[in-house]
CSV table of C-alpha atoms and ligand atoms in Angstrom, one decimal:
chain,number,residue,atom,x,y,z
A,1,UNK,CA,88.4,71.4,-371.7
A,2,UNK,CA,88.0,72.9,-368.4
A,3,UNK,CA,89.9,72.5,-365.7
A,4,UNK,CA,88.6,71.2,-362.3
A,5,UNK,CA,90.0,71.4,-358.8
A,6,UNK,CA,89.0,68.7,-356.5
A,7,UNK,CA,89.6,68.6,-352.5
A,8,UNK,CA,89.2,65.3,-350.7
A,9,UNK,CA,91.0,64.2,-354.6
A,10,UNK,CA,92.6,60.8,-353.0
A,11,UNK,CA,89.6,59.9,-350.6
A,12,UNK,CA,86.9,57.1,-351.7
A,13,UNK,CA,84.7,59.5,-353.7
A,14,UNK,CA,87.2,61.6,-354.6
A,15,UNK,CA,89.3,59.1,-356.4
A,16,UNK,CA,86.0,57.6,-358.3
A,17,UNK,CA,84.8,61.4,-359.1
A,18,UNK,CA,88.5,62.3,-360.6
A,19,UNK,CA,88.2,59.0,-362.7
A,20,UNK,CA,85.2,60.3,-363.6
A,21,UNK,CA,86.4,63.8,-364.6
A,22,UNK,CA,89.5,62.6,-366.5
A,23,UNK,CA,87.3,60.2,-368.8
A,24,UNK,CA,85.0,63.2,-369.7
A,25,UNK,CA,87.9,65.0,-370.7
A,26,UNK,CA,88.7,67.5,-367.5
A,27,UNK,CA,92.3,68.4,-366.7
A,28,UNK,CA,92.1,67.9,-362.9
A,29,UNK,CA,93.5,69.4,-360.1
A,30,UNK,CA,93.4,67.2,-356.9
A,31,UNK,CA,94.1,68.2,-353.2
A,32,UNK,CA,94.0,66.5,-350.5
A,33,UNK,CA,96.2,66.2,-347.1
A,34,UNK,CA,96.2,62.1,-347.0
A,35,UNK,CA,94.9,62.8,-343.1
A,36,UNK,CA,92.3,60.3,-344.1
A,37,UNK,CA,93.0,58.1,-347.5
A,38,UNK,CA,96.3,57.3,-349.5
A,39,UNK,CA,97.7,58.9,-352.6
A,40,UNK,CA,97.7,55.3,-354.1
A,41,UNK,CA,94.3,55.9,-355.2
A,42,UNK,CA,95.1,58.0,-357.4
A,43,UNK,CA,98.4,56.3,-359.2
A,44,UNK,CA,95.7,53.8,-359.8
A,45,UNK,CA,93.6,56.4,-361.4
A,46,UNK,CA,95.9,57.7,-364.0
A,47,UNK,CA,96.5,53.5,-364.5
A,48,UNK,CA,92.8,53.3,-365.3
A,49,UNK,CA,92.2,56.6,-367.3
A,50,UNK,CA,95.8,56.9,-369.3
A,51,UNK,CA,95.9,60.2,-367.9
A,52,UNK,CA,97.0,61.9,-364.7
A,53,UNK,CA,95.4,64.6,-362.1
A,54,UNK,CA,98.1,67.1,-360.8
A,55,UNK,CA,98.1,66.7,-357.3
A,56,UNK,CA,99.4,69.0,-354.2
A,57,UNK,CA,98.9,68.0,-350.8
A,58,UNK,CA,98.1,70.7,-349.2
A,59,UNK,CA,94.8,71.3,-346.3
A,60,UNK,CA,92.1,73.2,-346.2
A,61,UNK,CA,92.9,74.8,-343.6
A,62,UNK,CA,96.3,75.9,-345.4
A,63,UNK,CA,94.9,79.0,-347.2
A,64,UNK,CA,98.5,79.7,-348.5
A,65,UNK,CA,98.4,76.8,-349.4
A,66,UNK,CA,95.7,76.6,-351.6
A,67,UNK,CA,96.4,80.2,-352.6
A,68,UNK,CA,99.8,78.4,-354.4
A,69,UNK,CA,97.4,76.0,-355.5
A,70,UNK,CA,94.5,78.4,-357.7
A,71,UNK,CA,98.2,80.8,-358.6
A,72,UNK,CA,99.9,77.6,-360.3
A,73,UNK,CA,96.7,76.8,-362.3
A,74,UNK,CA,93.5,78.7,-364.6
A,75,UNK,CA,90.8,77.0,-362.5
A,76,UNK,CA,86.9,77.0,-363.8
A,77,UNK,CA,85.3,75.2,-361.5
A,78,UNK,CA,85.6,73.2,-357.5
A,79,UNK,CA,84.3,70.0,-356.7
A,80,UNK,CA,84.5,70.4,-352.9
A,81,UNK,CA,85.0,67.0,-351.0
A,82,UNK,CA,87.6,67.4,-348.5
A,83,UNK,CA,86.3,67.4,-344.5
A,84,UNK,CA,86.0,64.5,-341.4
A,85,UNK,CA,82.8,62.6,-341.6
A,86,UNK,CA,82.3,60.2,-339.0
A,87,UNK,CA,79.3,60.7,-336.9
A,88,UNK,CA,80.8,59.1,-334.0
A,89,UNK,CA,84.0,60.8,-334.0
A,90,UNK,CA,82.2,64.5,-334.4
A,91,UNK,CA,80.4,63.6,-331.2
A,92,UNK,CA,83.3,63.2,-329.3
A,93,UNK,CA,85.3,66.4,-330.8
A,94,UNK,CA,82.8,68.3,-332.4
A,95,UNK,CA,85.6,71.2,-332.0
A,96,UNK,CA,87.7,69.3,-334.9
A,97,UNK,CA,84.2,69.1,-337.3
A,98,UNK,CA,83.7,72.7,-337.0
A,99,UNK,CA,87.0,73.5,-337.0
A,100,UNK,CA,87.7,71.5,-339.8
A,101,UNK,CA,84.7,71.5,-341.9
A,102,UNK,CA,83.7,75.1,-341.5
A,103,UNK,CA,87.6,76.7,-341.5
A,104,UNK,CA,88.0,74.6,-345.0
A,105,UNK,CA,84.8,75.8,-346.4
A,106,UNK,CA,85.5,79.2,-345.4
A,107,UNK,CA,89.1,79.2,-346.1
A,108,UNK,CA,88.3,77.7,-350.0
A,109,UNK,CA,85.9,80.3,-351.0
A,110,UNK,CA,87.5,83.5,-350.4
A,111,UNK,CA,90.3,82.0,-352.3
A,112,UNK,CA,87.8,81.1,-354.8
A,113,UNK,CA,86.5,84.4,-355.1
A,114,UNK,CA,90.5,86.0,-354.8
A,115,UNK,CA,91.2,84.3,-357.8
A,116,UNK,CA,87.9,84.9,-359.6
A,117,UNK,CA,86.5,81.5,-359.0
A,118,UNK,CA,82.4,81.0,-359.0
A,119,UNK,CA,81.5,77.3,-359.7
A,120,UNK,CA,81.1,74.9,-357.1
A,121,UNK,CA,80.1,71.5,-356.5
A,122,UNK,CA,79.8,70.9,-352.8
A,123,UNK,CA,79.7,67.3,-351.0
A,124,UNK,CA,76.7,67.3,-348.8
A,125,UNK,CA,75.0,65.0,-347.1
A,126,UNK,CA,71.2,63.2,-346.3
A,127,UNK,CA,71.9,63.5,-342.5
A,128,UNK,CA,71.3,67.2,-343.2
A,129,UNK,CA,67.5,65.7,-343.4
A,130,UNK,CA,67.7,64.7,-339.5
A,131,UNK,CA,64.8,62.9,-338.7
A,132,UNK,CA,62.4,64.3,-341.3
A,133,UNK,CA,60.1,61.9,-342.6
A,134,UNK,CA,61.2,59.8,-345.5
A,135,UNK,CA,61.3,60.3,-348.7
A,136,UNK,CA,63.0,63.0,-348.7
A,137,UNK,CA,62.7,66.2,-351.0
A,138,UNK,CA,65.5,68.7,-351.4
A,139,UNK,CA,62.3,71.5,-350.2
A,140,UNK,CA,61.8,69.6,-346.3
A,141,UNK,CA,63.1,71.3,-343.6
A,142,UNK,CA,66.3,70.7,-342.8
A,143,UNK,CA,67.3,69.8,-339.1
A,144,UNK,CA,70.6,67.6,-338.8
A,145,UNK,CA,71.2,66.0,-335.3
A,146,UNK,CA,74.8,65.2,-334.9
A,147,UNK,CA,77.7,67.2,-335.2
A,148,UNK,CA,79.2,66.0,-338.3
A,149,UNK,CA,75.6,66.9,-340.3
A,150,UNK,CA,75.2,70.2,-338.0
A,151,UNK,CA,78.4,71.1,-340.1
A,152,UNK,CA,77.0,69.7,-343.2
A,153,UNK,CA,74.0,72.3,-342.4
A,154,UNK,CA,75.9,75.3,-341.5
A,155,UNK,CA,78.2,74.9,-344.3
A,156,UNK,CA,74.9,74.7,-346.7
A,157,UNK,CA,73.5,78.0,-345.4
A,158,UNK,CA,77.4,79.6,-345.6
A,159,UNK,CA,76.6,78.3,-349.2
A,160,UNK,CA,73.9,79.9,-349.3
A,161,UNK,CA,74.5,83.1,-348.3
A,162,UNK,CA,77.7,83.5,-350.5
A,163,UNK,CA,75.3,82.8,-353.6
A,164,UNK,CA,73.1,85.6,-352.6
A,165,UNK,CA,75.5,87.9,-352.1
A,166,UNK,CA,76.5,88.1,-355.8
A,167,UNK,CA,75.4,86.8,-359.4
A,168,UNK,CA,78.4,85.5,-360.6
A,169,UNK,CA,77.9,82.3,-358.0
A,170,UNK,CA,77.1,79.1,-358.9
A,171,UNK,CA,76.5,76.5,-356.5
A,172,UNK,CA,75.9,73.1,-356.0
A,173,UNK,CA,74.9,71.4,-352.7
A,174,UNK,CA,75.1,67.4,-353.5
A,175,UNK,CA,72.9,66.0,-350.9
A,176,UNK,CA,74.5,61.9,-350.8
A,177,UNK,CA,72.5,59.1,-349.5
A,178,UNK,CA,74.7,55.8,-348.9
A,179,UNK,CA,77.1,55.5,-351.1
A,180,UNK,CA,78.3,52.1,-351.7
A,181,UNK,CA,80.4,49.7,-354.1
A,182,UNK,CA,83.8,50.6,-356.3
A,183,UNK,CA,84.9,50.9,-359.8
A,184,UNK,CA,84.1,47.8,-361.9
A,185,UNK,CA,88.0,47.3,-361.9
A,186,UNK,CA,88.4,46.5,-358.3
A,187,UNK,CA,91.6,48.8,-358.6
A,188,UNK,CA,89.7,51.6,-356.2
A,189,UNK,CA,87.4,51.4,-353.5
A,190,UNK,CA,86.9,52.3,-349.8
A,191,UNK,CA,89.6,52.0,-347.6
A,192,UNK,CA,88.5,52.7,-344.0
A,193,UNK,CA,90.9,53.2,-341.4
A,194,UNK,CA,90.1,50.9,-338.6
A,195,UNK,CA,86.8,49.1,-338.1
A,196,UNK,CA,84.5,50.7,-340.2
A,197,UNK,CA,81.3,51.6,-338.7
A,198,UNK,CA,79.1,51.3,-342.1
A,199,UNK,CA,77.4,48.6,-343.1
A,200,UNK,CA,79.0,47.5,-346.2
A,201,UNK,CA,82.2,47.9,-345.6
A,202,UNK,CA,81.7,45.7,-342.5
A,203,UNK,CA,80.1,43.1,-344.0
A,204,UNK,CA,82.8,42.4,-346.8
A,205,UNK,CA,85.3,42.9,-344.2
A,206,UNK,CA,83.6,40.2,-342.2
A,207,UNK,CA,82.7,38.1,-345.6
A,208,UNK,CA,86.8,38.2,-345.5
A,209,UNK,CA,87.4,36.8,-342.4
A,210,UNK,CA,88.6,40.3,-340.6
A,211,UNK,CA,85.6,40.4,-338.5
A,212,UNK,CA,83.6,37.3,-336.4
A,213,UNK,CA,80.0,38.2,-337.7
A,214,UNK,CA,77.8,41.0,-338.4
A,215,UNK,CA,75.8,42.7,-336.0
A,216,UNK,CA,72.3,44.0,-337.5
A,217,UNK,CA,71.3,47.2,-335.7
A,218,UNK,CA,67.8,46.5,-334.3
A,219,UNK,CA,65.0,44.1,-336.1
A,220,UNK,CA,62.1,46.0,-334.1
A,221,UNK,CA,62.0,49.4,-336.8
A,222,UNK,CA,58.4,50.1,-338.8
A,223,UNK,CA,60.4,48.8,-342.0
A,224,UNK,CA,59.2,45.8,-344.3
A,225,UNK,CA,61.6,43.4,-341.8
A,226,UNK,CA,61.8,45.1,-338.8
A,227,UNK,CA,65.7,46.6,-340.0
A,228,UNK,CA,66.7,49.8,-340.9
A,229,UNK,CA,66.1,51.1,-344.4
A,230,UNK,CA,68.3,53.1,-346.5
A,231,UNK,CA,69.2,54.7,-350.4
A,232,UNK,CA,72.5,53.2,-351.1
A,233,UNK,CA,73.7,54.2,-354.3
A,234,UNK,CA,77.1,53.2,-356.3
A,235,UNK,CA,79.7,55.5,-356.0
A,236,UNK,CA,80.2,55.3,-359.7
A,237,UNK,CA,76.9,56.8,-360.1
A,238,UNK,CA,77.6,59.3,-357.7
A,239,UNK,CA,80.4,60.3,-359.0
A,240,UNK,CA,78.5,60.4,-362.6
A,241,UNK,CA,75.9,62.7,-360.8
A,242,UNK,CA,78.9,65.5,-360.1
A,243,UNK,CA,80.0,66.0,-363.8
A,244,UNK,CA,75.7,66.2,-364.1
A,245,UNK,CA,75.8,68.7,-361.5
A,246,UNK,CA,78.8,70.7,-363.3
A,247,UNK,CA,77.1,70.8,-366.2
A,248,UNK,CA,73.7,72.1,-364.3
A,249,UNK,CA,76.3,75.1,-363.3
A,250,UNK,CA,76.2,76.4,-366.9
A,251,UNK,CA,72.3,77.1,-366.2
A,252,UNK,CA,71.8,77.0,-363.0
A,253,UNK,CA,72.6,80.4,-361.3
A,254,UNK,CA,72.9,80.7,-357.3
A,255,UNK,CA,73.3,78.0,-355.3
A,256,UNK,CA,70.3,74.8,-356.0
A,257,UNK,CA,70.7,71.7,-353.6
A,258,UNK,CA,69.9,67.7,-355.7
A,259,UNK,CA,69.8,64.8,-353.7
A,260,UNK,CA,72.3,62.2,-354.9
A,261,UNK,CA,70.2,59.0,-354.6
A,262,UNK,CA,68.9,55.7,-356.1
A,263,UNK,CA,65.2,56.3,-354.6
A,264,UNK,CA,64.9,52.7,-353.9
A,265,UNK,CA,65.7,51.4,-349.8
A,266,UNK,CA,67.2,48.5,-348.9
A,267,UNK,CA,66.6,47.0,-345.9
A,268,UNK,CA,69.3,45.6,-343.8
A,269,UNK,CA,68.4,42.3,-344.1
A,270,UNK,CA,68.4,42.9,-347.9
A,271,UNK,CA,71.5,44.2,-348.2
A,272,UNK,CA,73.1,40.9,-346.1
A,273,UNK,CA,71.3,38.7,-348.6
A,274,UNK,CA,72.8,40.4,-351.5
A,275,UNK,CA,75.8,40.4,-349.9
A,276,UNK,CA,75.9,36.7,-349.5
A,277,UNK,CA,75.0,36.3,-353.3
A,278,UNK,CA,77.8,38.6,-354.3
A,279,UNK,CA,80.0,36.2,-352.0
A,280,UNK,CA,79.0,33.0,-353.0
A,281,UNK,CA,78.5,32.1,-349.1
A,282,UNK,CA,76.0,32.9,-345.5
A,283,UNK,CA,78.2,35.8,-343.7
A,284,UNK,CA,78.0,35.7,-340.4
A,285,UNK,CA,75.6,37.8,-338.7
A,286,UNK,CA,73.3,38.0,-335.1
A,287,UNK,CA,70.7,40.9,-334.7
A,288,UNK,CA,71.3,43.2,-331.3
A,289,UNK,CA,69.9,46.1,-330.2
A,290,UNK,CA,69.0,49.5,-332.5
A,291,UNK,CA,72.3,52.1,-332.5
A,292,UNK,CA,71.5,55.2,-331.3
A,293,UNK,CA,70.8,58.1,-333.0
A,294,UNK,CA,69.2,55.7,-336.0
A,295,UNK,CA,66.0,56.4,-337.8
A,296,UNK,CA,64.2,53.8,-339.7
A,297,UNK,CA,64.7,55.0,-343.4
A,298,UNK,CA,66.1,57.7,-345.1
A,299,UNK,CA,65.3,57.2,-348.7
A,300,UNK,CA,65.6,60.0,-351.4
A,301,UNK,CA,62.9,61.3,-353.7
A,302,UNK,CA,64.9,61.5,-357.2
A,303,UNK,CA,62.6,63.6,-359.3
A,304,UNK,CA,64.5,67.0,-358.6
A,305,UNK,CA,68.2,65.3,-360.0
A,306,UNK,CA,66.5,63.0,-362.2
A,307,UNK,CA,64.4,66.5,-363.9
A,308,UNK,CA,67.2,69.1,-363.4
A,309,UNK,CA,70.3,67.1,-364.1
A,310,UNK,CA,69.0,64.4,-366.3
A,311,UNK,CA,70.8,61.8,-364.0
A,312,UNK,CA,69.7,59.1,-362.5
A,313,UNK,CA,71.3,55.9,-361.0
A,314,UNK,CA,72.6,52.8,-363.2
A,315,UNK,CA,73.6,50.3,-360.8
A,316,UNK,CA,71.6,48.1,-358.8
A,317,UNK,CA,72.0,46.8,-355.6
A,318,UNK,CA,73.8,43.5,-356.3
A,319,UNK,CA,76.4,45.7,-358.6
A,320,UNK,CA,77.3,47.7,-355.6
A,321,UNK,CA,77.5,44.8,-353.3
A,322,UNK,CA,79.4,42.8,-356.6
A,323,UNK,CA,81.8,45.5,-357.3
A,324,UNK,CA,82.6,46.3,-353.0
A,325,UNK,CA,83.6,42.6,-353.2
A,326,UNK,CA,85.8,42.5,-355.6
A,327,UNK,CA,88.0,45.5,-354.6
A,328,UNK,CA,87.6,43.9,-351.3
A,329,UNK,CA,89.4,40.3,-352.4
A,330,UNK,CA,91.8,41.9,-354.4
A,331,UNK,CA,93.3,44.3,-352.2
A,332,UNK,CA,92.1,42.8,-347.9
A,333,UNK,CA,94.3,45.5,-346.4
A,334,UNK,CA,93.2,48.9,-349.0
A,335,UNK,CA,95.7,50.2,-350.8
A,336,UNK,CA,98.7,49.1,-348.3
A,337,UNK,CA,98.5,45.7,-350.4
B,1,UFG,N1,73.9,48.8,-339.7
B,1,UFG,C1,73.9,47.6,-339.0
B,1,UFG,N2,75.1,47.0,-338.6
B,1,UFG,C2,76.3,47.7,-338.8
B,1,UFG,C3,76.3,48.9,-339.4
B,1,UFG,C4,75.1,49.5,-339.8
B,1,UFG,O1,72.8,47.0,-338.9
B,1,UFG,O2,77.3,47.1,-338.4
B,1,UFG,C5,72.7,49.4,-340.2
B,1,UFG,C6,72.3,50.8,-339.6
B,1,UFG,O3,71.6,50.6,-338.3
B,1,UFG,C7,71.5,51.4,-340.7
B,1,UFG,C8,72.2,50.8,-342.0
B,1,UFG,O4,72.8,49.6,-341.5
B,1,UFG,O5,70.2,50.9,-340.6
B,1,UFG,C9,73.1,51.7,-342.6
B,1,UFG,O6,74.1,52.2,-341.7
B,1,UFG,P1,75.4,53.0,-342.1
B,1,UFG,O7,76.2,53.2,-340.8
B,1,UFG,O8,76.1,52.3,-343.2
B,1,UFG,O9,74.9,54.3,-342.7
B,1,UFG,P2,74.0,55.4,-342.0
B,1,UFG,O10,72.8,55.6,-342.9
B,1,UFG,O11,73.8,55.2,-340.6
B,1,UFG,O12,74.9,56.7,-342.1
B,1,UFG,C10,75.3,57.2,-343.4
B,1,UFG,C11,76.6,57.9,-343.4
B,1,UFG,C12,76.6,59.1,-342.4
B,1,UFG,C13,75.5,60.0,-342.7
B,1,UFG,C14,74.2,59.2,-342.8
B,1,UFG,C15,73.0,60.0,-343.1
B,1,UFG,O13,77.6,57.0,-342.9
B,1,UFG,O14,77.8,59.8,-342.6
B,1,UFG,O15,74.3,58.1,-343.7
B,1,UFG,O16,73.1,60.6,-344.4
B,1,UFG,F1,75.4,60.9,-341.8
């Protein structure tokens, strides 16, 4: 079975993709520097699998570090998840985003390459779509207009370039949509430091009592009810769409970007009524003025992963909404419970 380093292993989509990797059979190596997520994830991991992920916590920015990391193992292939990704925060310090985001890119593939290293699965995002007209297909322009998803870009082109500059690369550029939900257990799920700026997370938080209500980002938006639409996709299917993306290495020369979506939006609106299913009760909620730096929807067209990778989503809306709630009630502070 091949072994498979992850970075960003303990993080919320790190910890569901190294589930995923240890079902199919991987031997995983995870990284991660617990700047931003707890090694607890992945105890409960090896609880839920039977089976456990060596992990080092090391940086990305440490490439001694990670040097130690590719001498101590036979590594076939990198699942590249580790870097800051709040837009909020990379307008602030954008110096950190780059610095981060582009030095841990950087730093990972010439140590890739050192140790004869060629597959790679990278953790992009939708933003890199800016305000592009939705759908989206992996072939629009791109044009990202934050920091955080003018890293995203730049580290895509870096990407890029590497491919082109020898055969033996294979790359992957995941583009995610929303991701949303937890594993069916409840055991992992999202743990956001501080008051999380998404939507579901803030919703369940408030459904728990944490927060007084809800605040629904503009009604006035050309969408079916006046809210903002998105693709919000279970992170258990996004994290089945990087073992389909590994396997797309083994044919898939250079580097190819899919976009990791459901296809379907959901409306603000929608997603608090599903919410209020999945919670048995009305969450409180008011509608204020549109955030800034918003579009109106950012929906992915499918066809490419759903073609290339013979993936597509499993999980609707109410199991994401379903499953965020439970890990929610059974662990209300994350993983310091
Ligand atoms: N929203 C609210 N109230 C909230 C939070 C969000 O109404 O309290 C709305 C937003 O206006 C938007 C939708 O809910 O219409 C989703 O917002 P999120 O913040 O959950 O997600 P975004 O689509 O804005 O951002 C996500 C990622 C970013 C990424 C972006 C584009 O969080 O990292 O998708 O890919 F850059």
């Amino acid at each position: 079975m091949p072994t498979t380093l992850v970075t960003g292993a303990t993080g919320y989509i790190g910890s569901h993709v190294v589930l995923a990797l240890l079902e199919a059979g991987h031997e995983v190596v995870a990284v991660d520097d617990l700047s931003n997520s707890s090694p607890e994830s992945l105890r409960r991991v090896s609880q839920l699998t039977g089976r456990e992920a060596a992990f080092h916590e090391v940086s990305v920015l440490d490439r001694v570090g990670l040097t130690k990391v590719f001498a101590s193992h036979e590594i076939d292939t990198v699942v590249h998840l580790a870097g800051l990704k709040a837009v909020g925060d990379s307008v602030a310090d954008p110096l950190s985003y780059y610095e981060v985001n582009l030095g841990g890119s950087m730093n990972l593939v010439r140590v890739m390459a050192e140790y004869g290293v060629f597959r790679l699965v990278f953790s992009s995002s939708a933003t890199v779509y800016g305000e592009g007209i939705s759908p989206f297909a992996e072939t629009d322009g791109l044009g990202a207009v934050n920091p955080y998803g003018r890293t995203k870009e730049i580290q895509e082109y870096l990407f890029g370039d590497v491919a082109a500059s020898g055969s033996q690369w294979r790359i992957a550029l995941l583009r995610y949509f929303n991701p949303v939900g937890a594993h069916v257990s409840g055991r992992i799920g999202e743990d956001p430091v501080g008051k999380p700026n998404n939507l579901v997370p803030f919703v369940m938080q408030t459904a728990a009592g944490r927060h007084e209500q809800v605040t629904i980002h503009g009604d006035d938006y050309a969408t079916i009810d006046g809210t903002g639409v998105r693709d919000y996709i279970h992170v258990v299917d996004l994290a089945a769409g990087h073992l389909a993306a590994l396997g797309a290495l083994d044919t898939h020369v250079g580097c190819r970007a899919w976009n990791l979506g459901s296809g379907v939006g959901s409306s603000v609106k929608e997603v608090m009524a599903a919410a209020e299913r999945a919670v048995g009760q009305p969450i409180p909620h008011q509608v204020g003025p549109r955030r800034p730096g918003d579009v109106a929807e950012a929906v992915a067209d499918v066809s490419r992963a759903n073609d290339e990778l013979a993936w597509t989503t499993q999980r609707t809306l109410d199991d994401m909404v379903t499953d965020h709630w439970r890990w929610q009630q059974s662990n209300p502070q994350g993983y310091t419970d």
